[in-house]
CSV table of C-alpha atoms and ligand atoms in Angstrom, one decimal:
chain,number,residue,atom,x,y,z
Q,1,MET,CA,0.0,-0.3,0.0
Q,2,ASN,CA,1.2,3.5,-0.8
Q,3,VAL,CA,2.1,5.4,2.4
Q,4,ARG,CA,1.2,9.2,2.2
Q,5,ILE,CA,1.9,10.3,5.6
Q,6,LYS,CA,4.4,8.8,8.1
Q,7,ILE,CA,5.1,10.1,11.5
Q,8,ASP,CA,8.4,8.5,12.7
Q,9,GLY,CA,9.0,9.2,16.6
Q,10,LEU,CA,7.3,12.5,16.9
Q,11,THR,CA,7.9,14.1,20.1
Q,12,TYR,CA,6.6,17.9,20.9
Q,13,SER,CA,6.6,19.8,24.2
Q,14,TYR,CA,5.1,23.1,24.5
Q,15,SER,CA,7.9,24.6,26.9
Q,16,TYR,CA,10.9,22.9,28.4
Q,17,ASP,CA,9.6,22.4,32.0
Q,18,GLU,CA,6.4,20.5,30.5
Q,19,ASN,CA,5.9,17.2,29.7
Q,20,ASP,CA,5.7,16.3,26.0
Q,21,ALA,CA,2.5,17.0,24.8
Q,22,VAL,CA,2.9,14.0,22.6
Q,23,HIS,CA,5.6,11.5,22.9
Q,24,ASP,CA,7.2,9.3,20.4
Q,25,VAL,CA,4.1,8.7,18.2
Q,26,SER,CA,4.6,7.0,15.1
Q,27,PHE,CA,1.9,5.7,12.7
Q,28,GLU,CA,0.9,5.8,8.8
Q,29,VAL,CA,-2.0,6.8,6.6
Q,30,ASN,CA,-2.2,5.3,3.4
Q,31,GLU,CA,-3.5,6.2,-0.1
Q,32,GLY,CA,-7.3,6.3,0.3
Q,33,GLU,CA,-7.8,5.9,3.7
Q,34,PHE,CA,-9.8,7.4,6.1
Q,35,VAL,CA,-8.0,7.5,9.6
Q,36,GLY,CA,-9.2,8.5,12.7
Q,37,LEU,CA,-7.1,10.1,15.5
Q,38,ILE,CA,-9.1,9.7,18.9
Q,39,GLY,CA,-8.8,10.3,22.4
Q,40,PRO,CA,-9.6,12.2,25.4
Q,41,ASN,CA,-9.5,16.1,25.7
Q,42,GLY,CA,-5.7,17.3,25.9
Q,43,SER,CA,-4.3,13.8,24.8
Q,44,GLY,CA,-2.2,15.4,21.4
Q,45,LYS,CA,-4.7,15.0,18.6
Q,46,SER,CA,-4.3,18.8,17.9
Q,47,THR,CA,-0.7,18.7,18.6
Q,48,VAL,CA,0.1,15.9,16.1
Q,49,LEU,CA,-1.8,17.7,13.1
Q,50,LYS,CA,-0.3,21.1,14.1
Q,51,ASN,CA,3.3,19.4,13.3
Q,52,ILE,CA,1.9,17.8,10.3
Q,53,TYR,CA,0.8,20.8,9.0
Q,54,ARG,CA,3.5,22.9,10.3
Q,55,ALA,CA,2.1,25.3,12.7
Q,56,LEU,CA,4.4,23.5,14.8
Q,57,THR,CA,8.0,22.3,14.1
Q,58,PRO,CA,8.8,18.5,15.9
Q,59,ASP,CA,11.3,18.1,18.9
Q,60,LYS,CA,11.9,14.8,18.0
Q,61,GLY,CA,11.6,12.4,15.2
Q,62,ALA,CA,10.4,13.0,11.7
Q,63,ILE,CA,7.4,13.5,9.0
Q,64,PHE,CA,7.3,12.4,5.8
Q,65,LEU,CA,4.6,13.0,2.8
Q,66,ASP,CA,4.8,10.9,-0.1
Q,67,GLY,CA,8.2,9.2,1.0
Q,68,GLU,CA,9.8,13.2,1.6
Q,69,ASN,CA,10.8,14.7,4.7
Q,70,LEU,CA,8.0,17.4,5.2
Q,71,LEU,CA,10.8,19.8,7.0
Q,72,LYS,CA,13.1,19.7,3.5
Q,73,MET,CA,9.7,20.6,1.5
Q,74,SER,CA,8.9,24.8,0.7
Q,75,HIS,CA,5.9,25.4,2.2
Q,76,ARG,CA,4.4,25.8,-1.1
Q,77,LYS,CA,4.8,22.3,-1.8
Q,78,THR,CA,3.2,21.5,1.6
Q,79,ALA,CA,0.1,23.2,0.6
Q,80,LEU,CA,-0.1,21.6,-2.6
Q,81,LYS,CA,-0.4,18.1,-1.2
Q,82,GLN,CA,-2.3,18.9,2.2
Q,83,ALA,CA,-5.3,20.8,2.9
Q,84,VAL,CA,-6.5,22.0,6.8
Q,85,VAL,CA,-9.3,22.0,8.0
Q,86,GLY,CA,-9.1,23.3,11.8
Q,87,GLN,CA,-12.0,23.6,14.6
Q,88,GLU,CA,-11.9,27.4,14.9
Q,89,ASN,CA,-11.2,28.9,11.4
Q,90,ASP,CA,-10.3,32.4,12.0
Q,91,VAL,CA,-11.1,33.6,8.6
Q,92,PRO,CA,-10.1,37.5,7.7
Q,93,PHE,CA,-13.3,39.0,8.3
Q,94,ASN,CA,-15.1,41.4,5.3
Q,95,PHE,CA,-14.5,38.5,2.8
Q,96,VAL,CA,-17.3,37.1,1.0
Q,97,VAL,CA,-17.6,33.3,0.3
Q,98,GLU,CA,-16.1,32.8,-3.1
Q,99,GLU,CA,-13.4,35.0,-2.2
Q,100,ILE,CA,-12.2,32.6,0.8
Q,101,VAL,CA,-12.6,29.4,-1.4
Q,102,ALA,CA,-10.5,31.4,-4.0
Q,103,MET,CA,-7.7,31.8,-1.3
Q,104,GLY,CA,-7.4,28.0,-1.9
Q,105,ARG,CA,-5.4,28.7,-5.2
Q,106,SER,CA,-2.9,30.6,-3.5
Q,107,PRO,CA,-0.1,27.6,-3.3
Q,108,HIS,CA,-0.8,27.3,-7.3
Q,109,LYS,CA,-0.5,30.9,-8.4
Q,110,LYS,CA,2.4,33.6,-7.5
Q,111,LEU,CA,1.5,36.8,-5.8
Q,112,PHE,CA,-0.8,39.2,-7.5
Q,113,ASP,CA,-1.6,36.5,-10.2
Q,114,ILE,CA,-5.0,37.0,-11.3
Q,115,ASP,CA,-7.6,34.0,-11.0
Q,116,THR,CA,-7.5,32.1,-14.6
Q,117,ALA,CA,-10.5,30.7,-16.1
Q,118,TYR,CA,-9.3,27.1,-14.7
Q,119,ASP,CA,-9.1,28.5,-11.0
Q,120,LYS,CA,-12.8,30.0,-11.4
Q,121,GLN,CA,-14.0,26.5,-12.6
Q,122,VAL,CA,-12.3,25.0,-9.8
Q,123,ILE,CA,-13.7,27.6,-7.2
Q,124,ARG,CA,-16.9,27.1,-8.7
Q,125,HIS,CA,-17.1,23.6,-8.5
Q,126,ALA,CA,-15.4,23.4,-4.9
Q,127,LEU,CA,-18.8,25.3,-3.9
Q,128,GLU,CA,-21.0,23.0,-6.1
Q,129,HIS,CA,-19.6,20.1,-4.4
Q,130,MET,CA,-20.5,21.7,-0.8
Q,131,GLY,CA,-24.0,23.0,-2.0
Q,132,MET,CA,-22.8,26.5,-1.3
Q,133,ALA,CA,-22.6,28.1,-4.9
Q,134,ASP,CA,-25.8,30.2,-4.2
Q,135,MET,CA,-24.3,31.7,-1.3
Q,136,ALA,CA,-21.1,32.5,-3.5
Q,137,LYS,CA,-21.7,36.9,-2.6
Q,138,ARG,CA,-22.4,36.3,0.8
Q,139,ASN,CA,-20.2,37.9,3.5
Q,140,TYR,CA,-18.5,35.0,5.4
Q,141,GLN,CA,-19.4,36.0,8.9
Q,142,SER,CA,-23.2,36.5,8.3
Q,143,LEU,CA,-23.0,32.4,7.9
Q,144,SER,CA,-23.9,29.9,10.4
Q,145,GLY,CA,-21.5,27.5,11.8
Q,146,GLY,CA,-22.3,24.8,9.4
Q,147,GLU,CA,-22.3,27.0,6.2
Q,148,LYS,CA,-19.0,28.3,7.5
Q,149,GLN,CA,-17.6,25.0,7.7
Q,150,ARG,CA,-18.8,24.2,4.4
Q,151,VAL,CA,-16.8,26.8,2.7
Q,152,ILE,CA,-13.5,26.1,4.6
Q,153,ILE,CA,-14.0,22.5,3.3
Q,154,ALA,CA,-14.6,24.3,-0.1
Q,155,ARG,CA,-11.4,26.0,0.2
Q,156,ALA,CA,-9.7,23.0,0.8
Q,157,ILE,CA,-11.2,21.4,-2.3
Q,158,ALA,CA,-10.1,24.4,-4.7
Q,159,GLN,CA,-6.7,23.7,-3.2
Q,160,GLU,CA,-6.5,20.3,-5.2
Q,161,SER,CA,-4.7,18.8,-2.3
Q,162,SER,CA,-5.1,15.1,-2.0
Q,163,ILE,CA,-4.7,14.8,1.3
Q,164,PHE,CA,-7.1,16.5,4.1
Q,165,LEU,CA,-5.9,16.8,7.8
Q,166,LEU,CA,-9.3,17.7,10.0
Q,167,ASP,CA,-9.3,18.6,13.2
Q,168,GLU,CA,-12.6,18.0,14.8
Q,169,PRO,CA,-13.9,19.3,11.8
Q,170,THR,CA,-17.7,19.3,13.0
Q,171,ASN,CA,-17.3,20.5,16.6
Q,172,HIS,CA,-20.1,23.0,17.6
Q,173,LEU,CA,-22.3,21.6,14.9
Q,174,ASP,CA,-25.6,19.6,14.8
Q,175,ILE,CA,-26.0,16.0,13.7
Q,176,SER,CA,-27.4,16.7,10.1
Q,177,TYR,CA,-24.5,19.1,9.5
Q,178,GLN,CA,-21.9,16.7,11.1
Q,179,MET,CA,-23.1,13.7,8.8
Q,180,GLN,CA,-23.3,16.1,5.8
Q,181,ILE,CA,-19.6,16.9,6.1
Q,182,PHE,CA,-18.1,13.5,6.5
Q,183,ASP,CA,-20.6,12.6,3.9
Q,184,LEU,CA,-19.1,15.1,1.4
Q,185,ILE,CA,-15.3,14.7,2.7
Q,186,LYS,CA,-15.6,10.7,1.9
Q,187,ARG,CA,-17.2,11.6,-1.3
Q,188,LEU,CA,-14.1,13.3,-2.6
Q,189,LYS,CA,-12.1,10.0,-2.4
Q,190,VAL,CA,-9.1,11.8,-0.6
Q,191,THR,CA,-6.8,10.6,1.9
Q,192,VAL,CA,-7.9,11.9,5.4
Q,193,LEU,CA,-6.5,12.1,8.9
Q,194,SER,CA,-9.0,13.6,11.2
Q,195,ALA,CA,-9.1,14.3,14.9
Q,196,ILE,CA,-12.8,13.1,15.7
Q,197,HIS,CA,-14.3,14.1,18.9
Q,198,ASP,CA,-17.3,11.7,19.0
Q,199,LEU,CA,-16.7,8.0,18.9
Q,200,ASN,CA,-19.8,6.6,17.0
Q,201,MET,CA,-19.2,8.9,14.3
Q,202,ALA,CA,-15.7,7.9,14.4
Q,203,SER,CA,-17.0,4.2,14.0
Q,204,LEU,CA,-19.0,5.2,11.1
Q,205,TYR,CA,-16.6,7.0,8.9
Q,206,CYS,CA,-13.1,5.8,9.7
Q,207,ASP,CA,-11.2,2.8,8.1
Q,208,ARG,CA,-8.5,2.7,11.0
Q,209,ILE,CA,-8.3,4.6,13.9
Q,210,TYR,CA,-5.3,5.5,16.4
Q,211,VAL,CA,-6.0,6.3,19.7
Q,212,LEU,CA,-4.0,8.6,21.8
Q,213,LYS,CA,-3.6,9.0,25.4
Q,214,ASP,CA,-1.2,11.4,27.7
Q,215,GLY,CA,0.5,12.0,24.3
Q,216,LYS,CA,1.2,8.4,23.1
Q,217,ILE,CA,-0.3,6.4,21.0
Q,218,VAL,CA,-2.2,3.4,23.0
Q,219,LEU,CA,-4.5,1.4,20.7
Q,220,SER,CA,-4.8,1.3,16.9
Q,221,GLY,CA,-6.6,-0.8,14.6
Q,222,THR,CA,-10.3,-0.5,12.8
Q,223,PRO,CA,-13.1,0.5,15.0
Q,224,GLU,CA,-14.4,-3.2,15.3
Q,225,GLU,CA,-10.9,-4.0,16.9
Q,226,VAL,CA,-10.5,-0.3,18.8
Q,227,PHE,CA,-13.9,0.1,20.2
Q,228,THR,CA,-14.6,-2.4,23.1
Q,229,PRO,CA,-16.3,-1.9,26.2
Q,230,GLU,CA,-12.4,-2.6,27.8
Q,231,ASN,CA,-10.7,-0.1,25.6
Q,232,ILE,CA,-13.0,2.5,25.8
Q,233,PHE,CA,-13.2,2.0,29.7
Q,234,ASN,CA,-9.2,1.9,29.9
Q,235,VAL,CA,-9.0,5.5,27.8
Q,236,TYR,CA,-12.2,7.1,28.5
Q,237,GLY,CA,-12.8,5.8,32.2
Q,238,VAL,CA,-16.6,5.2,30.8
Q,239,ARG,CA,-18.6,2.2,31.0
Q,240,CYS,CA,-20.4,1.6,27.9
Q,241,SER,CA,-21.6,-1.4,25.6
Q,242,VAL,CA,-21.2,-2.2,21.9
Q,243,GLU,CA,-23.2,-3.9,19.3
Q,244,LYS,CA,-22.5,-4.4,15.6
Q,245,HIS,CA,-25.2,-2.1,14.1
Q,246,PRO,CA,-27.7,-4.2,12.1
Q,247,ILE,CA,-27.8,-1.2,9.4
Q,248,THR,CA,-24.6,0.4,9.3
Q,249,GLY,CA,-22.9,-2.9,10.0
Q,250,LYS,CA,-20.5,-0.6,12.0
Q,251,ILE,CA,-19.9,-0.8,15.9
Q,252,SER,CA,-22.4,1.5,17.6
Q,253,ILE,CA,-21.5,2.7,21.1
Q,254,THR,CA,-24.1,3.3,23.9
Q,255,PHE,CA,-22.6,4.9,27.1
Q,256,LEU,CA,-23.9,3.5,30.3
Q,257,PRO,CA,-24.1,6.1,33.3
Q,258,GLU,CA,-23.0,5.0,36.6
Q,259,GLU,CA,-26.4,5.2,38.0
Q,260,ILE,CA,-27.6,2.6,35.3
Q,261,ILE,CA,-25.1,0.2,35.6
Q,262,LYS,CA,-25.9,0.4,39.4
Q,263,THR,CA,-29.6,-0.4,39.3
Q,264,HIS,CA,-29.7,-2.3,36.6
Q,265,SER,CA,-29.1,-5.9,37.4
Q,266,VAL,CA,-28.8,-6.7,33.9
Q,267,VAL,CA,-24.9,-5.1,33.9
Q,268,ASP,CA,-24.4,-6.8,37.1
Q,269,LYS,CA,-20.7,-7.7,36.0
Q,270,PRO,CA,-19.3,-3.9,35.1
Q,271,LEU,CA,-18.4,-4.1,31.4
Q,272,GLY,CA,-14.8,-3.2,31.1
Q,273,GLY,CA,-12.7,-4.9,33.5
Q,274,ASN,CA,-10.6,-3.2,35.8
Q,275,ALA,CA,-13.7,-2.4,37.8
E,301,LIG,P1,-6.2,17.5,22.1
E,301,LIG,O1,-6.2,18.4,20.5
E,301,LIG,O2,-6.3,16.0,21.8
E,301,LIG,O3,-7.5,17.8,22.9
E,301,LIG,P2,-3.9,19.2,22.3
E,301,LIG,O4,-3.0,18.5,21.3
E,301,LIG,O5,-4.5,20.2,22.0
E,301,LIG,O6,-5.0,18.0,22.7
E,301,LIG,O7,-3.1,19.4,23.6
E,301,LIG,C1,-2.1,18.1,24.3
E,301,LIG,C2,-1.5,18.8,25.5
E,301,LIG,O8,-0.6,19.9,24.9
E,301,LIG,C3,-2.3,19.1,26.8
E,301,LIG,O9,-1.7,18.7,27.8
E,301,LIG,C4,-2.5,20.7,26.4
E,301,LIG,O10,-2.9,21.2,27.4
E,301,LIG,C5,-1.2,21.1,25.9
E,301,LIG,N1,-1.2,22.2,25.2
E,301,LIG,C6,-2.0,22.3,24.0
E,301,LIG,N2,-1.7,23.6,23.6
E,301,LIG,C7,-0.7,24.2,24.2
E,301,LIG,C8,-0.1,25.7,24.1
E,301,LIG,N3,-0.7,25.9,23.2
E,301,LIG,N4,0.5,25.8,25.2
E,301,LIG,C9,1.1,24.8,26.0
E,301,LIG,N5,0.2,23.9,25.9
E,301,LIG,C10,-0.7,23.7,25.2
E,302,LIG,MG1,-7.7,19.4,19.8
């Protein structure tokens, strides 16, 4: 299989007197895969992604994109390969939607180059893919959260990069937007590495998952391999039951409040060991 992203022993600390935010993290993302990074708040998901999109520079270890050392690549080449959709996208204000999407074209152009017919076609196509063509002239700030995120993904599409790095791209969005955004990204057939907060979403959309805890990868595998009650208890300290869903065929997780575990004799043996 063709490895697109390879992380080898990544270690990063925000300051000398603190523990490593991520420590000796190694993993790979193959061509066309949708790979999820999961783990509790503060486990290091964003730090890993920021090292890949070069907002941070590793203290130790190396990152390779298509076999090439990231730190030896120009920023333009990095941007041609990978598009980033963050959690809070602080977009410069007072831009209309199509201007923001046009920013995705910048790695393809020199400063002050005007948009070619091809650029315009790519921008229009990206807006159409995200169902935002009607809103091309709207001010970005006037959009709802879900619409804003669709614009940011349209910008990533206009960038024509075949690797997408996503940091909890659907946080703060309601369930229909969450599913719509993951569905639209899935349809692009790009290689995806995404931090995902919601375990059921990760189960529905990911081919493989890496689990971070305290800055280290503690588990990896398919959602079916990773999402067992034992693993979820060990990582999150929460009881759950899991079943293969009859319609999706994917693992579906139901979290069990302590009160219910106590009062329901059906769950007399606490799930997840270590009790
Ligand atoms: P996650 O995305 O999984 O919630 P992060 O990568 O944001 O985790 O954080 C990993 C660790 O690094 C946490 O302990 C967090 O407090 C710390 N951290 C994150 N950003 C900063 C920062 N800008 N300065 C100092 N520490 C940070
Ligand atoms: Mg984060």
